[in-house]
PDB file of N, CA, C and O in Angstrom:
ATOM      1  N   UNK A   5    -228.326  56.900 -70.924  1.00 54.00           N
ATOM      2  CA  UNK A   5    -228.132  55.716 -70.484  1.00 54.00           C
ATOM      3  C   UNK A   5    -229.370  54.876 -70.597  1.00 54.00           C
ATOM      4  O   UNK A   5    -230.351  55.650 -70.301  1.00 54.00           O
ATOM      5  N   UNK A   6    -229.760  53.534 -71.284  1.00 63.00           N
ATOM      6  CA  UNK A   6    -230.581  53.038 -70.658  1.00 63.00           C
ATOM      7  C   UNK A   6    -230.764  52.407 -69.884  1.00 63.00           C
ATOM      8  O   UNK A   6    -229.873  51.835 -68.978  1.00 63.00           O
ATOM      9  N   UNK A   7    -232.001  52.362 -69.112  1.00 66.00           N
ATOM     10  CA  UNK A   7    -232.263  51.697 -67.695  1.00 66.00           C
ATOM     11  C   UNK A   7    -232.092  50.303 -68.032  1.00 66.00           C
ATOM     12  O   UNK A   7    -232.631  49.343 -69.139  1.00 66.00           O
ATOM     13  N   UNK A   8    -231.487  49.763 -66.965  1.00 69.00           N
ATOM     14  CA  UNK A   8    -231.621  48.363 -66.621  1.00 69.00           C
ATOM     15  C   UNK A   8    -232.675  47.361 -66.014  1.00 69.00           C
ATOM     16  O   UNK A   8    -232.774  46.180 -65.980  1.00 69.00           O
ATOM     17  N   UNK A   9    -233.927  48.570 -65.390  1.00 67.00           N
ATOM     18  CA  UNK A   9    -234.858  47.797 -65.059  1.00 67.00           C
ATOM     19  C   UNK A   9    -235.982  48.251 -66.142  1.00 67.00           C
ATOM     20  O   UNK A   9    -236.080  49.194 -66.929  1.00 67.00           O
ATOM     21  N   UNK A  10    -237.144  47.849 -65.712  1.00 68.00           N
ATOM     22  CA  UNK A  10    -238.529  48.290 -66.409  1.00 68.00           C
ATOM     23  C   UNK A  10    -238.856  49.261 -65.751  1.00 68.00           C
ATOM     24  O   UNK A  10    -239.673  48.747 -64.784  1.00 68.00           O
ATOM     25  N   UNK A  11    -238.757  50.317 -66.656  1.00 67.00           N
ATOM     26  CA  UNK A  11    -239.711  51.586 -66.145  1.00 67.00           C
ATOM     27  C   UNK A  11    -240.970  51.838 -66.693  1.00 67.00           C
ATOM     28  O   UNK A  11    -241.144  53.114 -66.733  1.00 67.00           O
ATOM     29  N   UNK A  12    -241.592  50.877 -67.269  1.00 69.00           N
ATOM     30  CA  UNK A  12    -242.673  50.996 -67.838  1.00 69.00           C
ATOM     31  C   UNK A  12    -243.674  51.448 -66.441  1.00 69.00           C
ATOM     32  O   UNK A  12    -243.887  52.008 -65.645  1.00 69.00           O
ATOM     33  N   UNK A  13    -245.318  51.678 -67.156  1.00 63.00           N
ATOM     34  CA  UNK A  13    -246.076  52.539 -66.775  1.00 63.00           C
ATOM     35  C   UNK A  13    -246.463  51.571 -65.488  1.00 63.00           C
ATOM     36  O   UNK A  13    -246.790  50.435 -65.984  1.00 63.00           O
ATOM     37  N   UNK A  14    -246.563  51.959 -64.491  1.00 71.00           N
ATOM     38  CA  UNK A  14    -246.888  50.724 -63.262  1.00 71.00           C
ATOM     39  C   UNK A  14    -248.179  51.756 -62.296  1.00 71.00           C
ATOM     40  O   UNK A  14    -249.036  52.525 -63.304  1.00 71.00           O
ATOM     41  N   UNK A  15    -248.759  50.817 -61.645  1.00 75.00           N
ATOM     42  CA  UNK A  15    -249.930  51.578 -60.726  1.00 75.00           C
ATOM     43  C   UNK A  15    -249.761  52.072 -59.572  1.00 75.00           C
ATOM     44  O   UNK A  15    -248.340  52.346 -59.206  1.00 75.00           O
ATOM     45  N   UNK A  16    -250.734  53.121 -59.437  1.00 77.00           N
ATOM     46  CA  UNK A  16    -250.303  54.116 -58.150  1.00 77.00           C
ATOM     47  C   UNK A  16    -251.391  54.154 -57.454  1.00 77.00           C
ATOM     48  O   UNK A  16    -252.754  53.995 -57.366  1.00 77.00           O
ATOM     49  N   UNK A  17    -251.020  53.643 -55.784  1.00 79.00           N
ATOM     50  CA  UNK A  17    -252.647  53.861 -54.719  1.00 79.00           C
ATOM     51  C   UNK A  17    -252.373  54.550 -53.986  1.00 79.00           C
ATOM     52  O   UNK A  17    -251.288  55.038 -53.625  1.00 79.00           O
ATOM     53  N   UNK A  18    -253.472  55.135 -53.589  1.00 77.00           N
ATOM     54  CA  UNK A  18    -252.980  56.253 -52.545  1.00 77.00           C
ATOM     55  C   UNK A  18    -252.903  55.756 -51.158  1.00 77.00           C
ATOM     56  O   UNK A  18    -252.741  56.438 -50.322  1.00 77.00           O
ATOM     57  N   UNK A  19    -252.544  54.270 -50.944  1.00 80.00           N
ATOM     58  CA  UNK A  19    -252.346  53.733 -49.801  1.00 80.00           C
ATOM     59  C   UNK A  19    -250.848  53.705 -49.754  1.00 80.00           C
ATOM     60  O   UNK A  19    -250.615  53.349 -48.878  1.00 80.00           O
ATOM     61  N   UNK A  20    -250.454  54.180 -50.806  1.00 83.00           N
ATOM     62  CA  UNK A  20    -248.519  54.084 -50.683  1.00 83.00           C
ATOM     63  C   UNK A  20    -248.409  54.579 -49.763  1.00 83.00           C
ATOM     64  O   UNK A  20    -248.481  56.008 -49.787  1.00 83.00           O
ATOM     65  N   UNK A  21    -247.196  54.008 -49.216  1.00 83.00           N
ATOM     66  CA  UNK A  21    -246.451  54.940 -48.164  1.00 83.00           C
ATOM     67  C   UNK A  21    -245.662  56.766 -48.704  1.00 83.00           C
ATOM     68  O   UNK A  21    -245.359  56.523 -49.664  1.00 83.00           O
ATOM     69  N   UNK A  22    -246.497  57.600 -48.037  1.00 84.00           N
ATOM     70  CA  UNK A  22    -246.163  59.333 -48.795  1.00 84.00           C
ATOM     71  C   UNK A  22    -246.857  59.878 -49.776  1.00 84.00           C
ATOM     72  O   UNK A  22    -246.505  60.450 -50.479  1.00 84.00           O
ATOM     73  N   UNK A  23    -247.850  58.711 -50.567  1.00 83.00           N
ATOM     74  CA  UNK A  23    -248.423  59.234 -50.968  1.00 83.00           C
ATOM     75  C   UNK A  23    -249.393  60.373 -51.191  1.00 83.00           C
ATOM     76  O   UNK A  23    -249.696  60.811 -50.027  1.00 83.00           O
ATOM     77  N   UNK A  24    -249.608  61.136 -52.248  1.00 84.00           N
ATOM     78  CA  UNK A  24    -249.759  62.759 -51.835  1.00 84.00           C
ATOM     79  C   UNK A  24    -251.418  62.143 -51.827  1.00 84.00           C
ATOM     80  O   UNK A  24    -252.295  61.465 -52.470  1.00 84.00           O
ATOM     81  N   UNK A  25    -252.101  63.460 -51.222  1.00 77.00           N
ATOM     82  CA  UNK A  25    -253.532  63.152 -51.279  1.00 77.00           C
ATOM     83  C   UNK A  25    -253.739  63.068 -52.275  1.00 77.00           C
ATOM     84  O   UNK A  25    -254.108  64.003 -53.184  1.00 77.00           O
ATOM     85  N   UNK A  26    -255.247  62.457 -52.370  1.00 69.00           N
ATOM     86  CA  UNK A  26    -256.024  62.215 -53.618  1.00 69.00           C
ATOM     87  C   UNK A  26    -257.471  63.525 -53.594  1.00 69.00           C
ATOM     88  O   UNK A  26    -257.424  63.806 -52.815  1.00 69.00           O
ATOM     89  N   UNK A  27    -257.364  63.788 -54.978  1.00 70.00           N
ATOM     90  CA  UNK A  27    -258.932  64.566 -54.922  1.00 70.00           C
ATOM     91  C   UNK A  27    -259.648  64.081 -54.544  1.00 70.00           C
ATOM     92  O   UNK A  27    -260.160  62.715 -54.350  1.00 70.00           O
ATOM     93  N   UNK A  28    -260.509  65.032 -53.574  1.00 70.00           N
ATOM     94  CA  UNK A  28    -262.048  64.500 -53.198  1.00 70.00           C
ATOM     95  C   UNK A  28    -261.657  64.377 -51.198  1.00 70.00           C
ATOM     96  O   UNK A  28    -262.262  63.981 -50.450  1.00 70.00           O
ATOM     97  N   UNK A  29    -260.251  63.814 -51.005  1.00 69.00           N
ATOM     98  CA  UNK A  29    -259.784  64.217 -49.593  1.00 69.00           C
ATOM     99  C   UNK A  29    -259.540  65.813 -49.257  1.00 69.00           C
ATOM    100  O   UNK A  29    -258.649  66.076 -49.794  1.00 69.00           O
ATOM    101  N   UNK A  30    -259.250  65.964 -47.986  1.00 69.00           N
ATOM    102  CA  UNK A  30    -258.529  66.788 -47.754  1.00 69.00           C
ATOM    103  C   UNK A  30    -257.210  67.473 -47.921  1.00 69.00           C
ATOM    104  O   UNK A  30    -256.561  66.477 -47.658  1.00 69.00           O
ATOM    105  N   UNK A  31    -257.295  68.515 -48.463  1.00 64.00           N
ATOM    106  CA  UNK A  31    -255.747  68.674 -48.854  1.00 64.00           C
ATOM    107  C   UNK A  31    -255.337  68.433 -50.400  1.00 64.00           C
ATOM    108  O   UNK A  31    -254.489  68.756 -50.591  1.00 64.00           O
ATOM    109  N   UNK A  32    -256.301  67.855 -51.014  1.00 67.00           N
ATOM    110  CA  UNK A  32    -255.795  66.880 -52.046  1.00 67.00           C
ATOM    111  C   UNK A  32    -255.921  68.034 -53.377  1.00 67.00           C
ATOM    112  O   UNK A  32    -257.256  68.335 -53.158  1.00 67.00           O
ATOM    113  N   UNK A  33    -255.223  67.568 -53.985  1.00 80.00           N
ATOM    114  CA  UNK A  33    -255.744  68.014 -55.730  1.00 80.00           C
ATOM    115  C   UNK A  33    -255.199  67.141 -56.488  1.00 80.00           C
ATOM    116  O   UNK A  33    -253.821  66.502 -56.344  1.00 80.00           O
ATOM    117  N   UNK A  34    -255.295  67.275 -57.568  1.00 83.00           N
ATOM    118  CA  UNK A  34    -255.189  66.490 -58.906  1.00 83.00           C
ATOM    119  C   UNK A  34    -253.661  66.907 -59.222  1.00 83.00           C
ATOM    120  O   UNK A  34    -252.685  66.172 -59.495  1.00 83.00           O
ATOM    121  N   UNK A  35    -253.703  68.248 -59.100  1.00 85.00           N
ATOM    122  CA  UNK A  35    -251.823  68.794 -59.634  1.00 85.00           C
ATOM    123  C   UNK A  35    -251.315  68.317 -58.924  1.00 85.00           C
ATOM    124  O   UNK A  35    -250.077  68.008 -59.089  1.00 85.00           O
ATOM    125  N   UNK A  36    -251.439  68.193 -57.387  1.00 83.00           N
ATOM    126  CA  UNK A  36    -250.358  67.796 -56.425  1.00 83.00           C
ATOM    127  C   UNK A  36    -250.137  66.166 -56.616  1.00 83.00           C
ATOM    128  O   UNK A  36    -249.036  66.049 -56.796  1.00 83.00           O
ATOM    129  N   UNK A  37    -251.443  65.230 -56.786  1.00 85.00           N
ATOM    130  CA  UNK A  37    -250.812  63.904 -57.504  1.00 85.00           C
ATOM    131  C   UNK A  37    -250.038  63.908 -58.387  1.00 85.00           C
ATOM    132  O   UNK A  37    -249.042  63.470 -58.077  1.00 85.00           O
ATOM    133  N   UNK A  38    -250.173  64.546 -59.551  1.00 86.00           N
ATOM    134  CA  UNK A  38    -249.571  64.431 -60.671  1.00 86.00           C
ATOM    135  C   UNK A  38    -248.483  64.829 -60.369  1.00 86.00           C
ATOM    136  O   UNK A  38    -247.302  63.992 -60.737  1.00 86.00           O
ATOM    137  N   UNK A  39    -247.754  65.596 -59.598  1.00 87.00           N
ATOM    138  CA  UNK A  39    -246.614  66.490 -59.352  1.00 87.00           C
ATOM    139  C   UNK A  39    -245.823  65.294 -58.613  1.00 87.00           C
ATOM    140  O   UNK A  39    -244.430  65.041 -59.285  1.00 87.00           O
ATOM    141  N   UNK A  40    -246.680  64.581 -57.598  1.00 86.00           N
ATOM    142  CA  UNK A  40    -245.654  63.804 -56.994  1.00 86.00           C
ATOM    143  C   UNK A  40    -245.408  62.529 -57.651  1.00 86.00           C
ATOM    144  O   UNK A  40    -244.427  61.562 -57.797  1.00 86.00           O
ATOM    145  N   UNK A  41    -246.073  62.292 -58.263  1.00 83.00           N
ATOM    146  CA  UNK A  41    -246.190  60.706 -59.382  1.00 83.00           C
ATOM    147  C   UNK A  41    -244.970  61.271 -60.884  1.00 83.00           C
ATOM    148  O   UNK A  41    -244.734  60.092 -60.789  1.00 83.00           O
ATOM    149  N   UNK A  42    -245.199  61.959 -61.282  1.00 84.00           N
ATOM    150  CA  UNK A  42    -244.492  62.329 -62.250  1.00 84.00           C
ATOM    151  C   UNK A  42    -242.959  62.868 -62.220  1.00 84.00           C
ATOM    152  O   UNK A  42    -242.478  62.841 -63.343  1.00 84.00           O
ATOM    153  N   UNK A  43    -242.958  63.814 -61.125  1.00 87.00           N
ATOM    154  CA  UNK A  43    -242.034  65.089 -61.420  1.00 87.00           C
ATOM    155  C   UNK A  43    -241.115  64.956 -60.251  1.00 87.00           C
ATOM    156  O   UNK A  43    -240.036  64.502 -59.809  1.00 87.00           O
ATOM    157  N   UNK A  44    -241.672  64.740 -58.904  1.00 87.00           N
ATOM    158  CA  UNK A  44    -240.791  65.013 -57.145  1.00 87.00           C
ATOM    159  C   UNK A  44    -240.778  63.878 -57.055  1.00 87.00           C
ATOM    160  O   UNK A  44    -239.981  63.380 -56.214  1.00 87.00           O
ATOM    161  N   UNK A  45    -241.756  62.754 -56.970  1.00 84.00           N
ATOM    162  CA  UNK A  45    -241.839  61.711 -56.431  1.00 84.00           C
ATOM    163  C   UNK A  45    -242.488  61.664 -54.493  1.00 84.00           C
ATOM    164  O   UNK A  45    -242.776  63.127 -54.862  1.00 84.00           O
ATOM    165  N   UNK A  46    -242.517  60.426 -54.203  1.00 86.00           N
ATOM    166  CA  UNK A  46    -243.076  60.594 -52.670  1.00 86.00           C
ATOM    167  C   UNK A  46    -242.681  59.642 -51.745  1.00 86.00           C
ATOM    168  O   UNK A  46    -241.942  58.660 -52.454  1.00 86.00           O
ATOM    169  N   UNK A  47    -243.004  59.648 -50.851  1.00 84.00           N
ATOM    170  CA  UNK A  47    -242.265  58.581 -50.076  1.00 84.00           C
ATOM    171  C   UNK A  47    -240.910  58.449 -49.587  1.00 84.00           C
ATOM    172  O   UNK A  47    -240.522  57.208 -49.176  1.00 84.00           O
ATOM    173  N   UNK A  48    -240.284  59.569 -49.325  1.00 84.00           N
ATOM    174  CA  UNK A  48    -239.150  59.557 -49.252  1.00 84.00           C
ATOM    175  C   UNK A  48    -238.653  58.935 -47.804  1.00 84.00           C
ATOM    176  O   UNK A  48    -239.505  59.198 -46.911  1.00 84.00           O
ATOM    177  N   UNK A  49    -237.661  57.994 -47.975  1.00 84.00           N
ATOM    178  CA  UNK A  49    -237.593  57.483 -46.481  1.00 84.00           C
ATOM    179  C   UNK A  49    -235.972  57.136 -46.846  1.00 84.00           C
ATOM    180  O   UNK A  49    -235.734  56.088 -47.698  1.00 84.00           O
ATOM    181  N   UNK A  50    -235.622  56.994 -45.263  1.00 82.00           N
ATOM    182  CA  UNK A  50    -233.758  55.973 -45.523  1.00 82.00           C
ATOM    183  C   UNK A  50    -234.021  54.574 -45.495  1.00 82.00           C
ATOM    184  O   UNK A  50    -234.601  54.085 -44.558  1.00 82.00           O
ATOM    185  N   UNK A  51    -233.415  53.905 -46.024  1.00 84.00           N
ATOM    186  CA  UNK A  51    -233.346  52.808 -45.929  1.00 84.00           C
ATOM    187  C   UNK A  51    -232.144  52.335 -44.955  1.00 84.00           C
ATOM    188  O   UNK A  51    -231.122  52.792 -44.391  1.00 84.00           O
ATOM    189  N   UNK A  52    -232.144  51.171 -43.810  1.00 86.00           N
ATOM    190  CA  UNK A  52    -231.324  51.183 -42.954  1.00 86.00           C
ATOM    191  C   UNK A  52    -230.231  49.463 -43.219  1.00 86.00           C
ATOM    192  O   UNK A  52    -229.737  49.394 -42.878  1.00 86.00           O
ATOM    193  N   UNK A  53    -230.697  49.166 -44.473  1.00 88.00           N
ATOM    194  CA  UNK A  53    -229.709  48.167 -45.605  1.00 88.00           C
ATOM    195  C   UNK A  53    -230.186  47.817 -46.524  1.00 88.00           C
ATOM    196  O   UNK A  53    -231.133  48.036 -46.941  1.00 88.00           O
ATOM    197  N   UNK A  54    -229.513  47.821 -47.297  1.00 88.00           N
ATOM    198  CA  UNK A  54    -229.107  47.305 -48.740  1.00 88.00           C
ATOM    199  C   UNK A  54    -228.459  45.681 -48.891  1.00 88.00           C
ATOM    200  O   UNK A  54    -227.197  46.059 -48.696  1.00 88.00           O
ATOM    201  N   UNK A  55    -228.843  44.679 -49.062  1.00 91.00           N
ATOM    202  CA  UNK A  55    -228.121  44.090 -49.841  1.00 91.00           C
ATOM    203  C   UNK A  55    -228.199  43.414 -51.222  1.00 91.00           C
ATOM    204  O   UNK A  55    -229.531  43.092 -51.536  1.00 91.00           O
ATOM    205  N   UNK A  56    -227.121  42.692 -51.606  1.00 90.00           N
ATOM    206  CA  UNK A  56    -227.268  42.683 -53.068  1.00 90.00           C
ATOM    207  C   UNK A  56    -226.603  41.197 -53.337  1.00 90.00           C
ATOM    208  O   UNK A  56    -225.782  40.947 -52.686  1.00 90.00           O
ATOM    209  N   UNK A  57    -227.705  40.092 -53.961  1.00 92.00           N
ATOM    210  CA  UNK A  57    -226.763  38.748 -54.106  1.00 92.00           C
ATOM    211  C   UNK A  57    -227.765  38.051 -54.961  1.00 92.00           C
ATOM    212  O   UNK A  57    -228.957  38.368 -55.423  1.00 92.00           O
ATOM    213  N   UNK A  58    -226.906  37.296 -55.992  1.00 91.00           N
ATOM    214  CA  UNK A  58    -227.160  37.206 -57.312  1.00 91.00           C
ATOM    215  C   UNK A  58    -228.021  38.619 -58.035  1.00 91.00           C
ATOM    216  O   UNK A  58    -228.857  37.886 -58.887  1.00 91.00           O
ATOM    217  N   UNK A  59    -227.760  39.437 -57.890  1.00 84.00           N
ATOM    218  CA  UNK A  59    -228.303  40.316 -58.716  1.00 84.00           C
ATOM    219  C   UNK A  59    -229.230  40.851 -58.201  1.00 84.00           C
ATOM    220  O   UNK A  59    -230.008  41.907 -59.110  1.00 84.00           O
ATOM    221  N   UNK A  60    -230.163  40.948 -57.313  1.00 83.00           N
ATOM    222  CA  UNK A  60    -231.122  41.067 -56.702  1.00 83.00           C
ATOM    223  C   UNK A  60    -230.820  41.831 -55.667  1.00 83.00           C
ATOM    224  O   UNK A  60    -230.254  41.783 -54.430  1.00 83.00           O
ATOM    225  N   UNK A  61    -231.175  43.405 -55.479  1.00 82.00           N
ATOM    226  CA  UNK A  61    -230.948  43.988 -54.325  1.00 82.00           C
ATOM    227  C   UNK A  61    -232.226  44.026 -53.282  1.00 82.00           C
ATOM    228  O   UNK A  61    -233.395  43.961 -53.545  1.00 82.00           O
ATOM    229  N   UNK A  62    -232.027  44.027 -51.613  1.00 85.00           N
ATOM    230  CA  UNK A  62    -233.354  43.852 -50.739  1.00 85.00           C
ATOM    231  C   UNK A  62    -232.850  45.187 -50.286  1.00 85.00           C
ATOM    232  O   UNK A  62    -231.720  45.069 -49.728  1.00 85.00           O
ATOM    233  N   UNK A  63    -234.006  46.094 -50.074  1.00 85.00           N
ATOM    234  CA  UNK A  63    -234.150  46.922 -49.207  1.00 85.00           C
ATOM    235  C   UNK A  63    -234.836  47.218 -47.981  1.00 85.00           C
ATOM    236  O   UNK A  63    -235.894  46.747 -48.148  1.00 85.00           O
ATOM    237  N   UNK A  64    -234.583  47.214 -46.860  1.00 85.00           N
ATOM    238  CA  UNK A  64    -234.745  47.340 -45.698  1.00 85.00           C
ATOM    239  C   UNK A  64    -235.051  48.544 -45.070  1.00 85.00           C
ATOM    240  O   UNK A  64    -233.815  49.419 -45.328  1.00 85.00           O
ATOM    241  N   UNK A  65    -236.522  48.829 -44.612  1.00 83.00           N
ATOM    242  CA  UNK A  65    -236.592  50.405 -44.014  1.00 83.00           C
ATOM    243  C   UNK A  65    -237.098  50.643 -42.264  1.00 83.00           C
ATOM    244  O   UNK A  65    -237.780  49.300 -42.507  1.00 83.00           O
ATOM    245  N   UNK A  66    -236.507  50.960 -42.172  1.00 79.00           N
ATOM    246  CA  UNK A  66    -237.309  51.270 -40.230  1.00 79.00           C
ATOM    247  C   UNK A  66    -238.411  52.131 -40.431  1.00 79.00           C
ATOM    248  O   UNK A  66    -239.541  51.462 -39.580  1.00 79.00           O
ATOM    249  N   UNK A  67    -238.338  53.113 -40.825  1.00 75.00           N
ATOM    250  CA  UNK A  67    -239.099  54.159 -40.977  1.00 75.00           C
ATOM    251  C   UNK A  67    -240.432  53.601 -42.500  1.00 75.00           C
ATOM    252  O   UNK A  67    -239.970  53.282 -43.550  1.00 75.00           O
ATOM    253  N   UNK A  68    -241.695  53.463 -41.588  1.00 68.00           N
ATOM    254  CA  UNK A  68    -242.738  52.791 -42.977  1.00 68.00           C
ATOM    255  C   UNK A  68    -242.251  51.345 -43.339  1.00 68.00           C
ATOM    256  O   UNK A  68    -243.066  50.802 -43.931  1.00 68.00           O
ATOM    257  N   UNK A  69    -241.896  50.661 -42.295  1.00 68.00           N
ATOM    258  CA  UNK A  69    -241.817  49.403 -42.429  1.00 68.00           C
ATOM    259  C   UNK A  69    -243.385  48.192 -43.097  1.00 68.00           C
ATOM    260  O   UNK A  69    -243.120  47.514 -43.451  1.00 68.00           O
ATOM    261  N   UNK A  70    -244.149  48.888 -41.813  1.00 73.00           N
ATOM    262  CA  UNK A  70    -245.467  48.331 -42.333  1.00 73.00           C
ATOM    263  C   UNK A  70    -245.913  48.559 -43.499  1.00 73.00           C
ATOM    264  O   UNK A  70    -247.161  48.030 -44.152  1.00 73.00           O
ATOM    265  N   UNK A  71    -245.703  49.224 -44.623  1.00 76.00           N
ATOM    266  CA  UNK A  71    -246.068  50.055 -45.813  1.00 76.00           C
ATOM    267  C   UNK A  71    -244.574  50.166 -46.854  1.00 76.00           C
ATOM    268  O   UNK A  71    -244.558  50.912 -47.300  1.00 76.00           O
ATOM    269  N   UNK A  72    -244.535  48.338 -46.948  1.00 76.00           N
ATOM    270  CA  UNK A  72    -243.106  48.188 -47.903  1.00 76.00           C
ATOM    271  C   UNK A  72    -243.944  48.512 -49.468  1.00 76.00           C
ATOM    272  O   UNK A  72    -244.531  48.818 -49.633  1.00 76.00           O
ATOM    273  N   UNK A  73    -243.329  48.849 -50.252  1.00 76.00           N
ATOM    274  CA  UNK A  73    -243.201  49.226 -51.803  1.00 76.00           C
ATOM    275  C   UNK A  73    -243.942  48.164 -52.117  1.00 76.00           C
ATOM    276  O   UNK A  73    -243.618  46.790 -52.004  1.00 76.00           O
ATOM    277  N   UNK A  74    -245.205  48.220 -52.976  1.00 74.00           N
ATOM    278  CA  UNK A  74    -245.685  47.426 -53.673  1.00 74.00           C
ATOM    279  C   UNK A  74    -244.424  46.566 -54.474  1.00 74.00           C
ATOM    280  O   UNK A  74    -243.589  46.799 -55.243  1.00 74.00           O
ATOM    281  N   UNK A  75    -245.105  45.545 -55.064  1.00 73.00           N
ATOM    282  CA  UNK A  75    -244.658  44.523 -55.847  1.00 73.00           C
ATOM    283  C   UNK A  75    -244.213  45.332 -57.385  1.00 73.00           C
ATOM    284  O   UNK A  75    -245.000  46.050 -57.757  1.00 73.00           O
ATOM    285  N   UNK A  76    -243.180  45.297 -58.175  1.00 69.00           N
ATOM    286  CA  UNK A  76    -242.602  46.208 -58.975  1.00 69.00           C
ATOM    287  C   UNK A  76    -242.947  47.403 -59.186  1.00 69.00           C
ATOM    288  O   UNK A  76    -243.008  48.603 -59.942  1.00 69.00           O
ATOM    289  N   UNK A  77    -242.281  47.834 -57.897  1.00 74.00           N
ATOM    290  CA  UNK A  77    -242.232  49.249 -57.552  1.00 74.00           C
ATOM    291  C   UNK A  77    -241.271  49.991 -58.130  1.00 74.00           C
ATOM    292  O   UNK A  77    -239.823  49.043 -58.199  1.00 74.00           O
ATOM    293  N   UNK A  78    -240.978  50.972 -59.142  1.00 74.00           N
ATOM    294  CA  UNK A  78    -239.802  51.368 -58.960  1.00 74.00           C
ATOM    295  C   UNK A  78    -239.570  52.732 -57.932  1.00 74.00           C
ATOM    296  O   UNK A  78    -240.046  53.726 -58.125  1.00 74.00           O
ATOM    297  N   UNK A  79    -238.041  52.018 -57.639  1.00 78.00           N
ATOM    298  CA  UNK A  79    -237.195  52.978 -56.369  1.00 78.00           C
ATOM    299  C   UNK A  79    -236.534  53.845 -57.119  1.00 78.00           C
ATOM    300  O   UNK A  79    -235.333  53.338 -57.928  1.00 78.00           O
ATOM    301  N   UNK A  80    -236.373  55.175 -56.713  1.00 79.00           N
ATOM    302  CA  UNK A  80    -234.736  55.606 -56.973  1.00 79.00           C
ATOM    303  C   UNK A  80    -233.795  55.766 -55.680  1.00 79.00           C
ATOM    304  O   UNK A  80    -234.056  56.051 -54.687  1.00 79.00           O
ATOM    305  N   UNK A  81    -232.771  55.132 -55.604  1.00 80.00           N
ATOM    306  CA  UNK A  81    -231.557  54.938 -54.258  1.00 80.00           C
ATOM    307  C   UNK A  81    -230.611  56.053 -54.828  1.00 80.00           C
ATOM    308  O   UNK A  81    -230.148  55.757 -55.593  1.00 80.00           O
ATOM    309  N   UNK A  82    -230.491  56.797 -53.638  1.00 78.00           N
ATOM    310  CA  UNK A  82    -229.619  58.022 -53.452  1.00 78.00           C
ATOM    311  C   UNK A  82    -228.557  57.619 -52.789  1.00 78.00           C
ATOM    312  O   UNK A  82    -228.829  57.039 -51.670  1.00 78.00           O
ATOM    313  N   UNK A  83    -227.360  57.362 -52.592  1.00 74.00           N
ATOM    314  CA  UNK A  83    -226.368  57.029 -51.487  1.00 74.00           C
ATOM    315  C   UNK A  83    -225.297  58.140 -51.588  1.00 74.00           C
ATOM    316  O   UNK A  83    -224.743  58.926 -52.005  1.00 74.00           O
ATOM    317  N   UNK A  84    -225.099  58.125 -49.952  1.00 69.00           N
ATOM    318  CA  UNK A  84    -224.145  59.148 -49.548  1.00 69.00           C
ATOM    319  C   UNK A  84    -223.359  59.110 -48.436  1.00 69.00           C
ATOM    320  O   UNK A  84    -223.697  57.807 -47.489  1.00 69.00           O
ATOM    321  N   UNK A  85    -222.206  58.752 -48.498  1.00 68.00           N
ATOM    322  CA  UNK A  85    -221.346  58.307 -47.433  1.00 68.00           C
ATOM    323  C   UNK A  85    -221.621  59.708 -46.323  1.00 68.00           C
ATOM    324  O   UNK A  85    -221.886  60.559 -46.419  1.00 68.00           O
ATOM    325  N   UNK A  86    -221.372  58.819 -44.603  1.00 67.00           N
ATOM    326  CA  UNK A  86    -221.954  59.064 -43.556  1.00 67.00           C
ATOM    327  C   UNK A  86    -220.444  60.064 -43.316  1.00 67.00           C
ATOM    328  O   UNK A  86    -221.318  61.125 -42.998  1.00 67.00           O
ATOM    329  N   UNK A  87    -219.545  60.013 -43.689  1.00 66.00           N
ATOM    330  CA  UNK A  87    -218.455  61.147 -43.664  1.00 66.00           C
ATOM    331  C   UNK A  87    -217.761  61.299 -44.949  1.00 66.00           C
ATOM    332  O   UNK A  87    -217.201  60.480 -45.223  1.00 66.00           O
ATOM    333  N   UNK A  88    -217.672  62.428 -45.172  1.00 62.00           N
ATOM    334  CA  UNK A  88    -217.183  62.914 -46.620  1.00 62.00           C
ATOM    335  C   UNK A  88    -215.382  62.321 -46.733  1.00 62.00           C
ATOM    336  O   UNK A  88    -214.903  61.913 -47.818  1.00 62.00           O
ATOM    337  N   UNK A  89    -214.549  62.345 -46.222  1.00 66.00           N
ATOM    338  CA  UNK A  89    -213.489  62.061 -45.554  1.00 66.00           C
ATOM    339  C   UNK A  89    -213.292  60.547 -46.285  1.00 66.00           C
ATOM    340  O   UNK A  89    -211.909  59.801 -45.713  1.00 66.00           O
ATOM    341  N   UNK A  90    -214.335  59.691 -46.338  1.00 58.00           N
ATOM    342  CA  UNK A  90    -213.818  57.944 -45.983  1.00 58.00           C
ATOM    343  C   UNK A  90    -213.931  57.906 -47.720  1.00 58.00           C
ATOM    344  O   UNK A  90    -214.060  56.468 -48.201  1.00 58.00           O
ATOM    345  N   UNK A  91    -213.504  58.475 -48.636  1.00 54.00           N
ATOM    346  CA  UNK A  91    -213.163  58.369 -49.948  1.00 54.00           C
ATOM    347  C   UNK A  91    -211.884  58.047 -50.150  1.00 54.00           C
ATOM    348  O   UNK A  91    -210.799  57.565 -50.113  1.00 54.00           O
TER     349      UNK A  91
END
């Protein structure tokens, strides 16, 4: 399935929420940075509210709210009902 959003190459900042340690910092390695950026992702946190209006989604976070995603970030949003019996 083709993506509905532009997922072309973006930028990465070590100051992003949950970013892996970059080489040269304690605990940092190039492999860990590449793995987080290209394979597993980083910055996992729960959204407190998602609102959609006119085809634009606005996501609010309580954890890491002081570090919102940078403009043009690509987010993967996975959804799960609080109670599986609510189907």
